[in-house]
CSV table of C-alpha atoms and ligand atoms in Angstrom, one decimal:
chain,number,residue,atom,x,y,z
C,1,UNK,CA,72.9,7.5,21.3
C,2,UNK,CA,69.0,9.0,21.6
C,3,UNK,CA,67.6,7.8,24.8
C,4,UNK,CA,63.9,8.8,25.4
C,5,UNK,CA,63.5,10.4,28.7
C,6,UNK,CA,60.4,7.9,29.9
C,7,UNK,CA,63.2,5.2,29.1
C,8,UNK,CA,65.7,7.0,32.0
C,9,UNK,CA,65.7,4.2,35.6
C,10,UNK,CA,64.4,1.7,34.1
C,11,UNK,CA,64.8,-1.7,35.2
C,12,UNK,CA,65.9,-3.9,32.2
C,13,UNK,CA,66.0,-8.0,32.7
C,14,UNK,CA,68.0,-9.7,30.0
C,15,UNK,CA,68.5,-13.1,29.6
C,16,UNK,CA,71.1,-14.6,27.5
C,17,UNK,CA,71.1,-18.6,25.8
C,18,UNK,CA,73.3,-20.2,23.4
C,19,UNK,CA,73.6,-18.8,20.4
C,20,UNK,CA,77.3,-17.7,18.8
C,21,UNK,CA,75.6,-14.2,19.3
C,22,UNK,CA,75.2,-13.8,22.9
C,23,UNK,CA,78.9,-12.3,22.3
C,24,UNK,CA,76.7,-8.7,21.4
C,25,UNK,CA,75.3,-8.4,24.8
C,26,UNK,CA,78.4,-7.0,26.4
C,27,UNK,CA,77.8,-4.5,23.5
C,28,UNK,CA,74.3,-4.8,24.3
C,29,UNK,CA,74.8,-4.4,28.9
C,30,UNK,CA,76.8,-1.2,28.2
C,31,UNK,CA,74.5,0.7,26.1
C,32,UNK,CA,71.7,0.0,28.8
C,33,UNK,CA,73.7,0.9,30.7
C,34,UNK,CA,74.9,3.9,29.9
C,35,UNK,CA,71.5,4.8,29.6
C,36,UNK,CA,71.2,4.9,33.1
C,37,UNK,CA,68.8,2.1,33.0
C,38,UNK,CA,70.0,-0.7,35.7
C,39,UNK,CA,70.8,-4.7,34.6
C,40,UNK,CA,70.4,-8.1,35.7
C,41,UNK,CA,71.0,-10.4,33.8
C,42,UNK,CA,70.3,-14.6,33.7
C,43,UNK,CA,73.1,-16.7,31.3
C,44,UNK,CA,72.0,-20.4,30.5
C,45,UNK,CA,74.9,-23.0,30.4
C,46,UNK,CA,75.5,-23.5,27.0
C,47,UNK,CA,75.3,-19.1,26.8
C,48,UNK,CA,78.2,-20.0,29.1
C,49,UNK,CA,80.2,-21.1,27.6
C,50,UNK,CA,80.2,-18.3,24.3
C,51,UNK,CA,80.5,-15.6,26.8
C,52,UNK,CA,81.8,-15.1,30.2
C,53,UNK,CA,80.0,-14.4,33.1
C,54,UNK,CA,82.4,-11.9,34.1
C,55,UNK,CA,81.9,-9.9,31.0
C,56,UNK,CA,78.8,-9.1,31.4
C,57,UNK,CA,78.7,-9.0,35.4
C,58,UNK,CA,81.0,-6.1,35.3
C,59,UNK,CA,79.0,-4.0,32.8
C,60,UNK,CA,76.2,-4.5,34.9
C,61,UNK,CA,77.8,-3.8,37.9
C,62,UNK,CA,75.8,-7.2,39.5
C,63,UNK,CA,76.2,-10.5,39.7
C,64,UNK,CA,74.9,-12.3,36.2
C,65,UNK,CA,73.6,-15.5,37.7
C,66,UNK,CA,72.8,-18.9,36.4
C,67,UNK,CA,70.7,-22.0,35.8
C,68,UNK,CA,72.8,-23.4,39.2
C,69,UNK,CA,71.5,-21.0,40.6
C,70,UNK,CA,67.5,-22.2,40.6
C,71,UNK,CA,68.5,-24.7,43.6
C,72,UNK,CA,71.7,-23.8,44.5
C,73,UNK,CA,72.2,-23.4,48.6
C,74,UNK,CA,73.9,-20.1,47.9
C,75,UNK,CA,70.8,-18.0,46.2
C,76,UNK,CA,68.4,-20.5,45.7
C,77,UNK,CA,66.5,-18.8,48.4
C,78,UNK,CA,65.9,-15.4,46.8
C,79,UNK,CA,63.7,-17.7,44.3
C,80,UNK,CA,65.8,-15.5,42.0
C,81,UNK,CA,63.3,-16.8,38.9
C,82,UNK,CA,60.1,-14.4,40.7
C,83,UNK,CA,62.5,-11.8,42.5
C,84,UNK,CA,64.7,-10.6,39.7
C,85,UNK,CA,60.4,-10.9,36.9
C,86,UNK,CA,59.1,-8.8,39.8
C,87,UNK,CA,62.0,-6.3,40.1
C,88,UNK,CA,61.5,-6.0,35.5
C,89,UNK,CA,60.3,-3.6,33.8
C,90,UNK,CA,60.4,-5.0,30.5
C,91,UNK,CA,62.4,-9.1,29.9
C,92,UNK,CA,64.4,-8.7,26.7
C,93,UNK,CA,66.3,-12.5,25.6
C,94,UNK,CA,68.9,-11.6,23.3
C,95,UNK,CA,69.7,-14.2,21.8
C,96,UNK,CA,67.1,-16.3,21.7
C,97,UNK,CA,67.9,-19.4,20.4
C,98,UNK,CA,65.5,-22.1,19.3
C,99,UNK,CA,65.1,-24.0,22.7
C,100,UNK,CA,64.6,-20.8,24.9
C,101,UNK,CA,62.4,-19.7,22.1
C,102,UNK,CA,60.9,-23.3,22.7
C,103,UNK,CA,60.8,-23.2,27.2
C,104,UNK,CA,58.8,-19.8,27.0
C,105,UNK,CA,56.0,-20.8,24.2
C,106,UNK,CA,55.5,-23.4,26.3
C,107,UNK,CA,56.3,-22.9,29.2
C,108,UNK,CA,58.9,-25.4,29.7
C,109,UNK,CA,60.2,-24.0,34.2
C,110,UNK,CA,62.5,-27.0,34.3
C,111,UNK,CA,65.4,-24.2,34.2
C,112,UNK,CA,65.8,-20.9,35.5
C,113,UNK,CA,65.8,-18.9,32.1
C,114,UNK,CA,62.9,-20.9,31.1
C,115,UNK,CA,60.8,-20.4,35.1
C,116,UNK,CA,61.5,-16.4,34.4
C,117,UNK,CA,59.5,-16.4,31.7
C,118,UNK,CA,56.7,-18.3,32.6
C,119,UNK,CA,56.6,-16.3,35.6
C,120,UNK,CA,57.8,-13.1,33.8
C,121,UNK,CA,53.6,-10.8,33.8
C,122,UNK,CA,55.8,-7.5,32.9
C,123,UNK,CA,56.6,-6.7,28.7
C,124,UNK,CA,58.8,-9.9,27.5
C,125,UNK,CA,61.1,-8.9,24.0
C,126,UNK,CA,62.3,-11.7,22.0
C,127,UNK,CA,65.2,-11.8,19.8
C,128,UNK,CA,65.9,-15.1,17.6
C,129,UNK,CA,68.7,-15.8,16.7
C,130,UNK,CA,70.0,-19.8,14.7
C,131,UNK,CA,70.9,-21.5,11.8
C,132,UNK,CA,68.4,-20.1,9.0
C,133,UNK,CA,66.6,-24.0,8.1
C,134,UNK,CA,66.2,-24.4,12.3
C,135,UNK,CA,64.5,-19.8,12.3
C,136,UNK,CA,62.4,-21.4,9.2
C,137,UNK,CA,61.4,-25.2,10.6
C,138,UNK,CA,58.0,-25.6,11.1
C,139,UNK,CA,58.3,-25.9,15.4
C,140,UNK,CA,60.3,-22.6,15.6
C,141,UNK,CA,57.7,-20.6,14.0
C,142,UNK,CA,54.6,-22.4,15.1
C,143,UNK,CA,56.6,-21.3,18.8
C,144,UNK,CA,57.5,-17.8,16.9
C,145,UNK,CA,53.7,-17.4,16.5
C,146,UNK,CA,51.9,-19.3,20.0
C,147,UNK,CA,54.7,-16.5,21.4
C,148,UNK,CA,52.3,-13.9,19.5
C,149,UNK,CA,49.4,-14.9,20.2
C,150,UNK,CA,50.3,-14.3,23.8
C,151,UNK,CA,50.6,-10.7,23.2
C,152,UNK,CA,54.9,-10.7,23.2
C,153,UNK,CA,57.5,-9.0,20.4
C,154,UNK,CA,58.8,-11.1,18.6
C,155,UNK,CA,61.9,-9.6,16.6
C,156,UNK,CA,62.1,-11.0,13.2
C,157,UNK,CA,66.2,-12.2,13.1
C,158,UNK,CA,68.1,-9.8,10.4
C,159,UNK,CA,69.4,-11.1,7.7
C,160,UNK,CA,73.4,-12.0,6.1
C,161,UNK,CA,76.0,-14.4,6.9
C,162,UNK,CA,75.4,-16.9,10.0
C,163,UNK,CA,78.6,-18.5,11.8
C,164,UNK,CA,77.4,-22.1,10.8
C,165,UNK,CA,78.8,-20.8,7.3
C,166,UNK,CA,75.2,-20.7,5.7
C,167,UNK,CA,74.1,-16.9,4.5
C,168,UNK,CA,70.4,-16.8,5.2
C,169,UNK,CA,67.6,-14.8,7.9
C,170,UNK,CA,69.2,-15.8,11.6
C,171,UNK,CA,71.4,-12.8,13.1
C,172,UNK,CA,70.3,-11.3,15.9
C,173,UNK,CA,70.2,-8.2,15.1
C,174,UNK,CA,72.1,-4.8,16.0
C,175,UNK,CA,72.5,-3.5,18.9
C,176,UNK,CA,70.9,-0.5,18.0
C,177,UNK,CA,67.4,-2.4,16.5
C,178,UNK,CA,67.8,-4.3,20.3
C,179,UNK,CA,67.8,-0.7,22.1
C,180,UNK,CA,65.2,0.5,20.1
C,181,UNK,CA,62.4,-2.0,20.3
C,182,UNK,CA,62.9,-2.1,24.7
C,183,UNK,CA,62.0,1.5,24.6
C,184,UNK,CA,59.2,0.8,22.4
C,185,UNK,CA,58.5,-2.4,24.8
C,186,UNK,CA,58.6,0.2,27.5
C,187,UNK,CA,57.2,2.9,26.1
C,188,UNK,CA,54.7,4.3,28.7
C,189,UNK,CA,52.6,6.4,25.8
C,190,UNK,CA,50.5,4.3,22.6
C,191,UNK,CA,48.8,8.0,22.0
C,192,UNK,CA,49.7,7.0,17.5
C,193,UNK,CA,48.2,3.6,18.3
C,194,UNK,CA,46.2,3.0,14.6
C,195,UNK,CA,47.7,6.2,12.8
C,196,UNK,CA,49.9,6.2,10.3
C,197,UNK,CA,52.6,9.0,10.7
C,198,UNK,CA,54.4,10.6,7.9
C,199,UNK,CA,57.8,12.2,8.2
C,200,UNK,CA,60.3,13.2,6.4
C,201,UNK,CA,63.9,13.6,7.0
C,202,UNK,CA,67.2,15.8,6.4
C,203,UNK,CA,68.2,17.5,3.3
C,204,UNK,CA,67.4,17.0,-0.1
C,205,UNK,CA,70.7,17.1,-2.8
C,206,UNK,CA,70.8,18.9,-6.5
C,207,UNK,CA,73.2,17.8,-8.6
C,208,UNK,CA,74.7,20.0,-10.8
C,209,UNK,CA,76.4,17.2,-12.9
C,210,UNK,CA,77.1,14.1,-12.2
C,211,UNK,CA,79.6,14.3,-9.1
C,212,UNK,CA,78.7,17.8,-7.2
C,213,UNK,CA,75.6,18.8,-5.5
C,214,UNK,CA,74.1,21.2,-3.8
C,215,UNK,CA,73.1,20.5,0.1
C,216,UNK,CA,73.8,21.7,3.8
C,217,UNK,CA,74.4,20.3,7.0
C,218,UNK,CA,71.0,18.5,7.9
C,219,UNK,CA,72.0,15.4,9.7
C,220,UNK,CA,68.3,14.4,9.3
C,221,UNK,CA,68.2,14.0,13.9
C,222,UNK,CA,65.9,16.1,14.4
C,223,UNK,CA,64.0,13.6,12.5
C,224,UNK,CA,65.1,10.5,12.8
C,225,UNK,CA,64.2,11.6,16.6
C,226,UNK,CA,60.9,12.1,15.6
C,227,UNK,CA,60.3,8.7,13.9
C,228,UNK,CA,61.6,6.5,16.4
C,229,UNK,CA,59.5,8.3,19.5
C,230,UNK,CA,56.3,8.4,17.4
C,231,UNK,CA,56.9,4.6,16.4
C,232,UNK,CA,57.2,3.9,20.4
C,233,UNK,CA,54.4,5.3,20.7
C,234,UNK,CA,52.1,3.3,18.0
C,235,UNK,CA,52.3,5.2,14.9
C,236,UNK,CA,52.5,3.3,11.2
C,237,UNK,CA,55.4,5.2,10.1
C,238,UNK,CA,57.6,5.9,6.9
C,239,UNK,CA,60.7,8.7,7.1
C,240,UNK,CA,61.1,10.1,3.6
C,241,UNK,CA,64.9,11.1,4.4
C,242,UNK,CA,66.9,13.0,2.3
C,243,UNK,CA,70.7,11.0,2.3
C,244,UNK,CA,71.6,10.8,5.4
C,245,UNK,CA,74.1,8.6,7.9
C,246,UNK,CA,71.3,7.7,10.6
C,247,UNK,CA,70.2,4.5,11.5
C,248,UNK,CA,66.7,4.5,10.7
C,249,UNK,CA,64.4,3.2,13.9
C,250,UNK,CA,63.4,0.0,14.3
C,251,UNK,CA,59.6,-0.4,13.3
C,252,UNK,CA,60.0,2.4,10.9
C,253,UNK,CA,59.6,1.9,7.0
C,254,UNK,CA,61.7,3.3,5.6
C,255,UNK,CA,61.5,5.5,2.0
C,256,UNK,CA,65.3,7.1,0.3
C,257,UNK,CA,65.3,10.1,-1.7
C,258,UNK,CA,68.1,13.1,-2.9
C,259,UNK,CA,66.9,15.6,-4.1
C,260,UNK,CA,63.7,18.0,-3.5
C,261,UNK,CA,61.1,16.2,-6.8
C,262,UNK,CA,62.1,12.5,-5.3
C,263,UNK,CA,60.8,14.2,-1.6
C,264,UNK,CA,57.8,15.2,-3.0
C,265,UNK,CA,57.2,13.0,-5.1
C,266,UNK,CA,57.6,10.6,-2.3
C,267,UNK,CA,55.3,12.1,0.0
C,268,UNK,CA,52.4,12.8,-2.9
C,269,UNK,CA,52.2,9.3,-2.5
C,270,UNK,CA,52.3,8.4,0.6
C,271,UNK,CA,50.0,11.2,1.9
C,272,UNK,CA,46.7,9.1,2.1
C,273,UNK,CA,45.9,7.8,5.0
C,274,UNK,CA,48.0,9.6,7.2
C,275,UNK,CA,46.5,10.8,10.5
C,276,UNK,CA,49.8,13.4,10.7
C,277,UNK,CA,52.5,14.5,8.4
C,278,UNK,CA,55.8,16.3,9.7
C,279,UNK,CA,58.4,17.6,7.9
C,280,UNK,CA,61.6,18.1,9.5
C,281,UNK,CA,63.5,17.8,6.4
C,282,UNK,CA,65.7,20.4,5.3
C,283,UNK,CA,64.8,20.4,1.5
C,284,UNK,CA,66.8,22.0,-1.4
C,285,UNK,CA,64.8,25.4,-2.1
C,286,UNK,CA,66.9,25.1,-5.8
C,287,UNK,CA,68.3,23.3,-7.6
C,288,UNK,CA,69.9,23.8,-11.3
C,289,UNK,CA,68.1,25.0,-13.8
C,290,UNK,CA,70.3,22.0,-17.0
C,291,UNK,CA,72.6,19.1,-14.9
C,292,UNK,CA,75.4,18.9,-17.0
C,293,UNK,CA,75.6,15.8,-18.2
C,294,UNK,CA,79.4,15.1,-18.1
C,295,UNK,CA,81.3,16.7,-14.5
C,296,UNK,CA,81.9,20.3,-15.9
C,297,UNK,CA,86.0,20.8,-16.6
C,298,UNK,CA,87.8,23.8,-14.0
C,299,UNK,CA,90.3,24.2,-17.0
C,300,UNK,CA,87.0,25.7,-18.7
C,301,UNK,CA,86.7,29.4,-17.6
C,302,UNK,CA,88.0,31.3,-14.4
C,303,UNK,CA,83.5,32.0,-13.3
C,304,UNK,CA,81.2,29.4,-13.5
C,305,UNK,CA,77.1,29.9,-13.3
C,306,UNK,CA,75.0,27.6,-12.6
C,307,UNK,CA,71.4,28.6,-13.3
C,308,UNK,CA,68.2,27.2,-11.0
C,309,UNK,CA,65.2,26.9,-10.2
C,310,UNK,CA,63.3,26.5,-7.7
C,311,UNK,CA,61.8,23.9,-6.4
C,312,UNK,CA,58.2,22.9,-5.3
C,313,UNK,CA,57.4,23.6,-1.6
C,314,UNK,CA,56.6,20.2,-0.5
C,315,UNK,CA,54.5,21.7,2.4
C,316,UNK,CA,52.5,24.1,0.7
C,317,UNK,CA,52.2,21.5,-2.5
C,318,UNK,CA,50.6,18.7,0.7
C,319,UNK,CA,48.6,21.2,1.6
C,320,UNK,CA,46.8,22.1,-1.1
C,321,UNK,CA,46.0,18.5,-1.0
C,322,UNK,CA,45.1,17.3,1.9
C,323,UNK,CA,41.9,16.8,4.1
C,324,UNK,CA,41.3,18.8,7.1
C,325,UNK,CA,41.4,16.2,9.4
C,326,UNK,CA,44.7,15.4,8.2
C,327,UNK,CA,47.9,17.1,10.4
C,328,UNK,CA,50.5,19.0,8.6
C,329,UNK,CA,53.1,20.0,10.4
C,330,UNK,CA,56.4,22.2,9.3
C,331,UNK,CA,59.6,23.0,10.7
C,332,UNK,CA,61.2,26.7,10.9
C,333,UNK,CA,64.5,27.5,11.4
C,334,UNK,CA,65.3,30.8,11.6
C,335,UNK,CA,67.6,33.1,12.4
C,336,UNK,CA,66.1,35.9,13.4
C,337,UNK,CA,62.2,38.0,14.4
C,338,UNK,CA,61.6,33.7,14.5
C,339,UNK,CA,58.1,34.1,16.1
C,340,UNK,CA,57.0,36.6,12.9
C,341,UNK,CA,58.3,34.4,10.4
C,342,UNK,CA,56.9,31.3,12.1
C,343,UNK,CA,53.5,32.3,12.5
C,344,UNK,CA,54.0,33.6,8.5
C,345,UNK,CA,55.4,30.5,7.5
C,346,UNK,CA,52.1,28.5,9.2
C,347,UNK,CA,50.1,30.6,6.5
C,348,UNK,CA,51.9,30.4,3.4
C,349,UNK,CA,52.3,27.2,3.7
C,350,UNK,CA,49.0,26.7,4.9
C,351,UNK,CA,50.1,24.2,7.9
C,352,UNK,CA,48.6,23.3,11.0
C,353,UNK,CA,51.7,23.5,13.1
C,354,UNK,CA,55.1,24.9,13.3
C,355,UNK,CA,57.7,23.9,15.2
C,356,UNK,CA,60.6,27.0,14.7
C,357,UNK,CA,64.1,27.3,15.9
C,358,UNK,CA,66.8,29.6,16.0
C,359,UNK,CA,69.1,28.6,14.2
C,360,UNK,CA,71.1,30.9,15.5
C,361,UNK,CA,72.2,29.7,18.2
C,362,UNK,CA,74.7,27.0,20.2
C,363,UNK,CA,73.1,24.2,20.5
C,364,UNK,CA,69.9,23.7,18.3
C,365,UNK,CA,69.2,23.3,14.7
C,366,UNK,CA,71.9,21.9,12.2
C,367,UNK,CA,73.6,19.0,13.6
C,368,UNK,CA,73.4,19.4,17.2
C,369,UNK,CA,72.8,16.8,18.8
C,370,UNK,CA,70.3,19.4,21.5
C,371,UNK,CA,68.0,21.4,20.5
C,372,UNK,CA,65.5,24.6,21.8
C,373,UNK,CA,62.6,25.1,19.3
C,374,UNK,CA,58.9,26.5,20.0
C,375,UNK,CA,56.2,25.5,18.6
C,376,UNK,CA,52.9,27.4,17.2
C,377,UNK,CA,48.9,26.1,15.7
C,378,UNK,CA,47.6,27.7,13.3
C,379,UNK,CA,44.2,30.0,13.9
C,380,UNK,CA,41.9,27.4,13.6
C,381,UNK,CA,43.2,25.2,15.7
C,382,UNK,CA,43.8,27.0,17.9
C,383,UNK,CA,47.2,29.0,18.1
C,384,UNK,CA,49.3,30.7,18.7
C,385,UNK,CA,49.0,29.1,21.7
C,386,UNK,CA,52.9,28.7,22.0
C,387,UNK,CA,55.2,26.0,23.9
C,388,UNK,CA,58.5,25.4,24.1
C,389,UNK,CA,61.1,22.3,24.0
C,390,UNK,CA,64.5,21.9,24.4
C,391,UNK,CA,67.2,19.0,25.1
C,392,UNK,CA,67.7,15.9,23.2
C,393,UNK,CA,66.5,15.6,20.5
C,394,UNK,CA,64.8,12.4,21.4
C,395,UNK,CA,63.2,14.3,24.7
C,396,UNK,CA,62.0,17.5,21.9
C,397,UNK,CA,60.4,15.7,19.8
C,398,UNK,CA,58.4,13.8,22.9
C,399,UNK,CA,57.2,17.6,23.3
C,400,UNK,CA,56.5,18.3,19.4
C,401,UNK,CA,54.5,14.5,19.3
C,402,UNK,CA,52.4,15.7,22.0
C,403,UNK,CA,51.9,18.9,21.1
C,404,UNK,CA,50.3,17.2,17.9
C,405,UNK,CA,48.4,14.6,20.0
C,406,UNK,CA,46.8,17.1,21.3
C,407,UNK,CA,45.6,18.2,18.2
C,408,UNK,CA,44.5,14.1,17.5
C,409,UNK,CA,40.4,13.7,16.9
B,1,C5P,O1,60.2,28.3,3.7
B,1,C5P,P1,61.2,27.0,4.3
B,1,C5P,O2,61.9,26.7,3.7
B,1,C5P,O3,61.5,27.9,5.7
B,1,C5P,O4,60.4,26.3,5.5
B,1,C5P,C1,60.5,24.7,5.8
B,1,C5P,C2,59.3,24.2,5.8
B,1,C5P,O5,59.5,23.9,5.2
B,1,C5P,C3,60.1,23.2,6.8
B,1,C5P,O6,58.8,21.4,7.1
B,1,C5P,C4,60.4,22.8,5.7
B,1,C5P,O7,60.9,21.1,5.2
B,1,C5P,C5,59.8,22.5,4.3
B,1,C5P,N1,59.4,22.9,2.9
B,1,C5P,C6,59.1,22.3,1.7
B,1,C5P,N2,59.3,22.1,0.4
B,1,C5P,C7,60.3,23.1,0.2
B,1,C5P,C8,61.1,23.7,1.0
B,1,C5P,C9,60.7,23.9,2.4
B,1,C5P,O8,58.2,21.7,2.1
B,1,C5P,N3,60.9,23.1,-0.9
């Protein structure tokens, strides 16, 4: 899990309404707490039948607020719907039943959750989860539209098997998606709003026969962190990725590819309209000249020679085609003479900026959670102006985007 630095120490007010997916909020609360957030929870009576208040209060290390608290002698004087919404930086309603959605859309404040939603003046994110026919009903659709018109974020439910036995749209999205959407709502920066950012990530695979390939240990994490961060800062993000086990961040459009040639074709297709192109992928430099149609047999000979041919340099191809307003950012993974090689690459590939990292050091580069990089700019962009960033890949992504942001006109 990579928490953006601006999301630490934030205060999350969680409203849980009575959908079966309420049990998933235990994991959600745990993840927010792990990220350094504080969490207050309002549990409707229906939700309390599905998930234990004690579980949620133990995980959040605070009492859970129930409907009875609104007017009880014990806690009513705290005016919980006002004090909780004054306290919060963001309010998340997950799962949000059709009824909770209606209450928010119509300003029904007859319950603690309803009153809190009406009193809330910080960003609100709704995660509707219900039977697919209830979600498709025009009444629900209208309520969701109304809330969007009010400026709130409604995250569409996932499709799949539902508790009622139906298969359709209505599932609560994964905890990862809920975290991404919470961070997006909390993000203080919108410097990429209205910008299209094209990011490449992960390794490529160059098959030599139907079951074997040449690749690299790239996990894709750096590129995925850049995609998540750019999306939070308002960008329309397209993520062209080689095979990776990372989860595509919520709100990011994935374009999965396998080989370098496929990656090049996808990038050239997506180039138009892109304001920024960030090439974080570890592209294979060579591919098999003739890919064997059948699995290569070991018995055939003691030695095997596979003839390789050079792959296209995607960054170079883009730099030839791009307009001067489009910003092209490359990566340089080096094991020696890092700055010299990075500066040479700016020239040879026609980049506006390069992110150099010394992959010979521990905790940098391939398949680790942290990184330490220096960015350099081209002469036309007033370079080299080196700037260094280190930390989690998400923190480094944030530094890289700060540097890119300075180039946006
Ligand atoms: O030449 P080198 O592989 O070190 O350059 C790294 C940079 O160039 C990265 O941004 C990588 O994504 C990009 N690259 C590319 N096409 C290739 C090889 C690398 O776009 N065939």
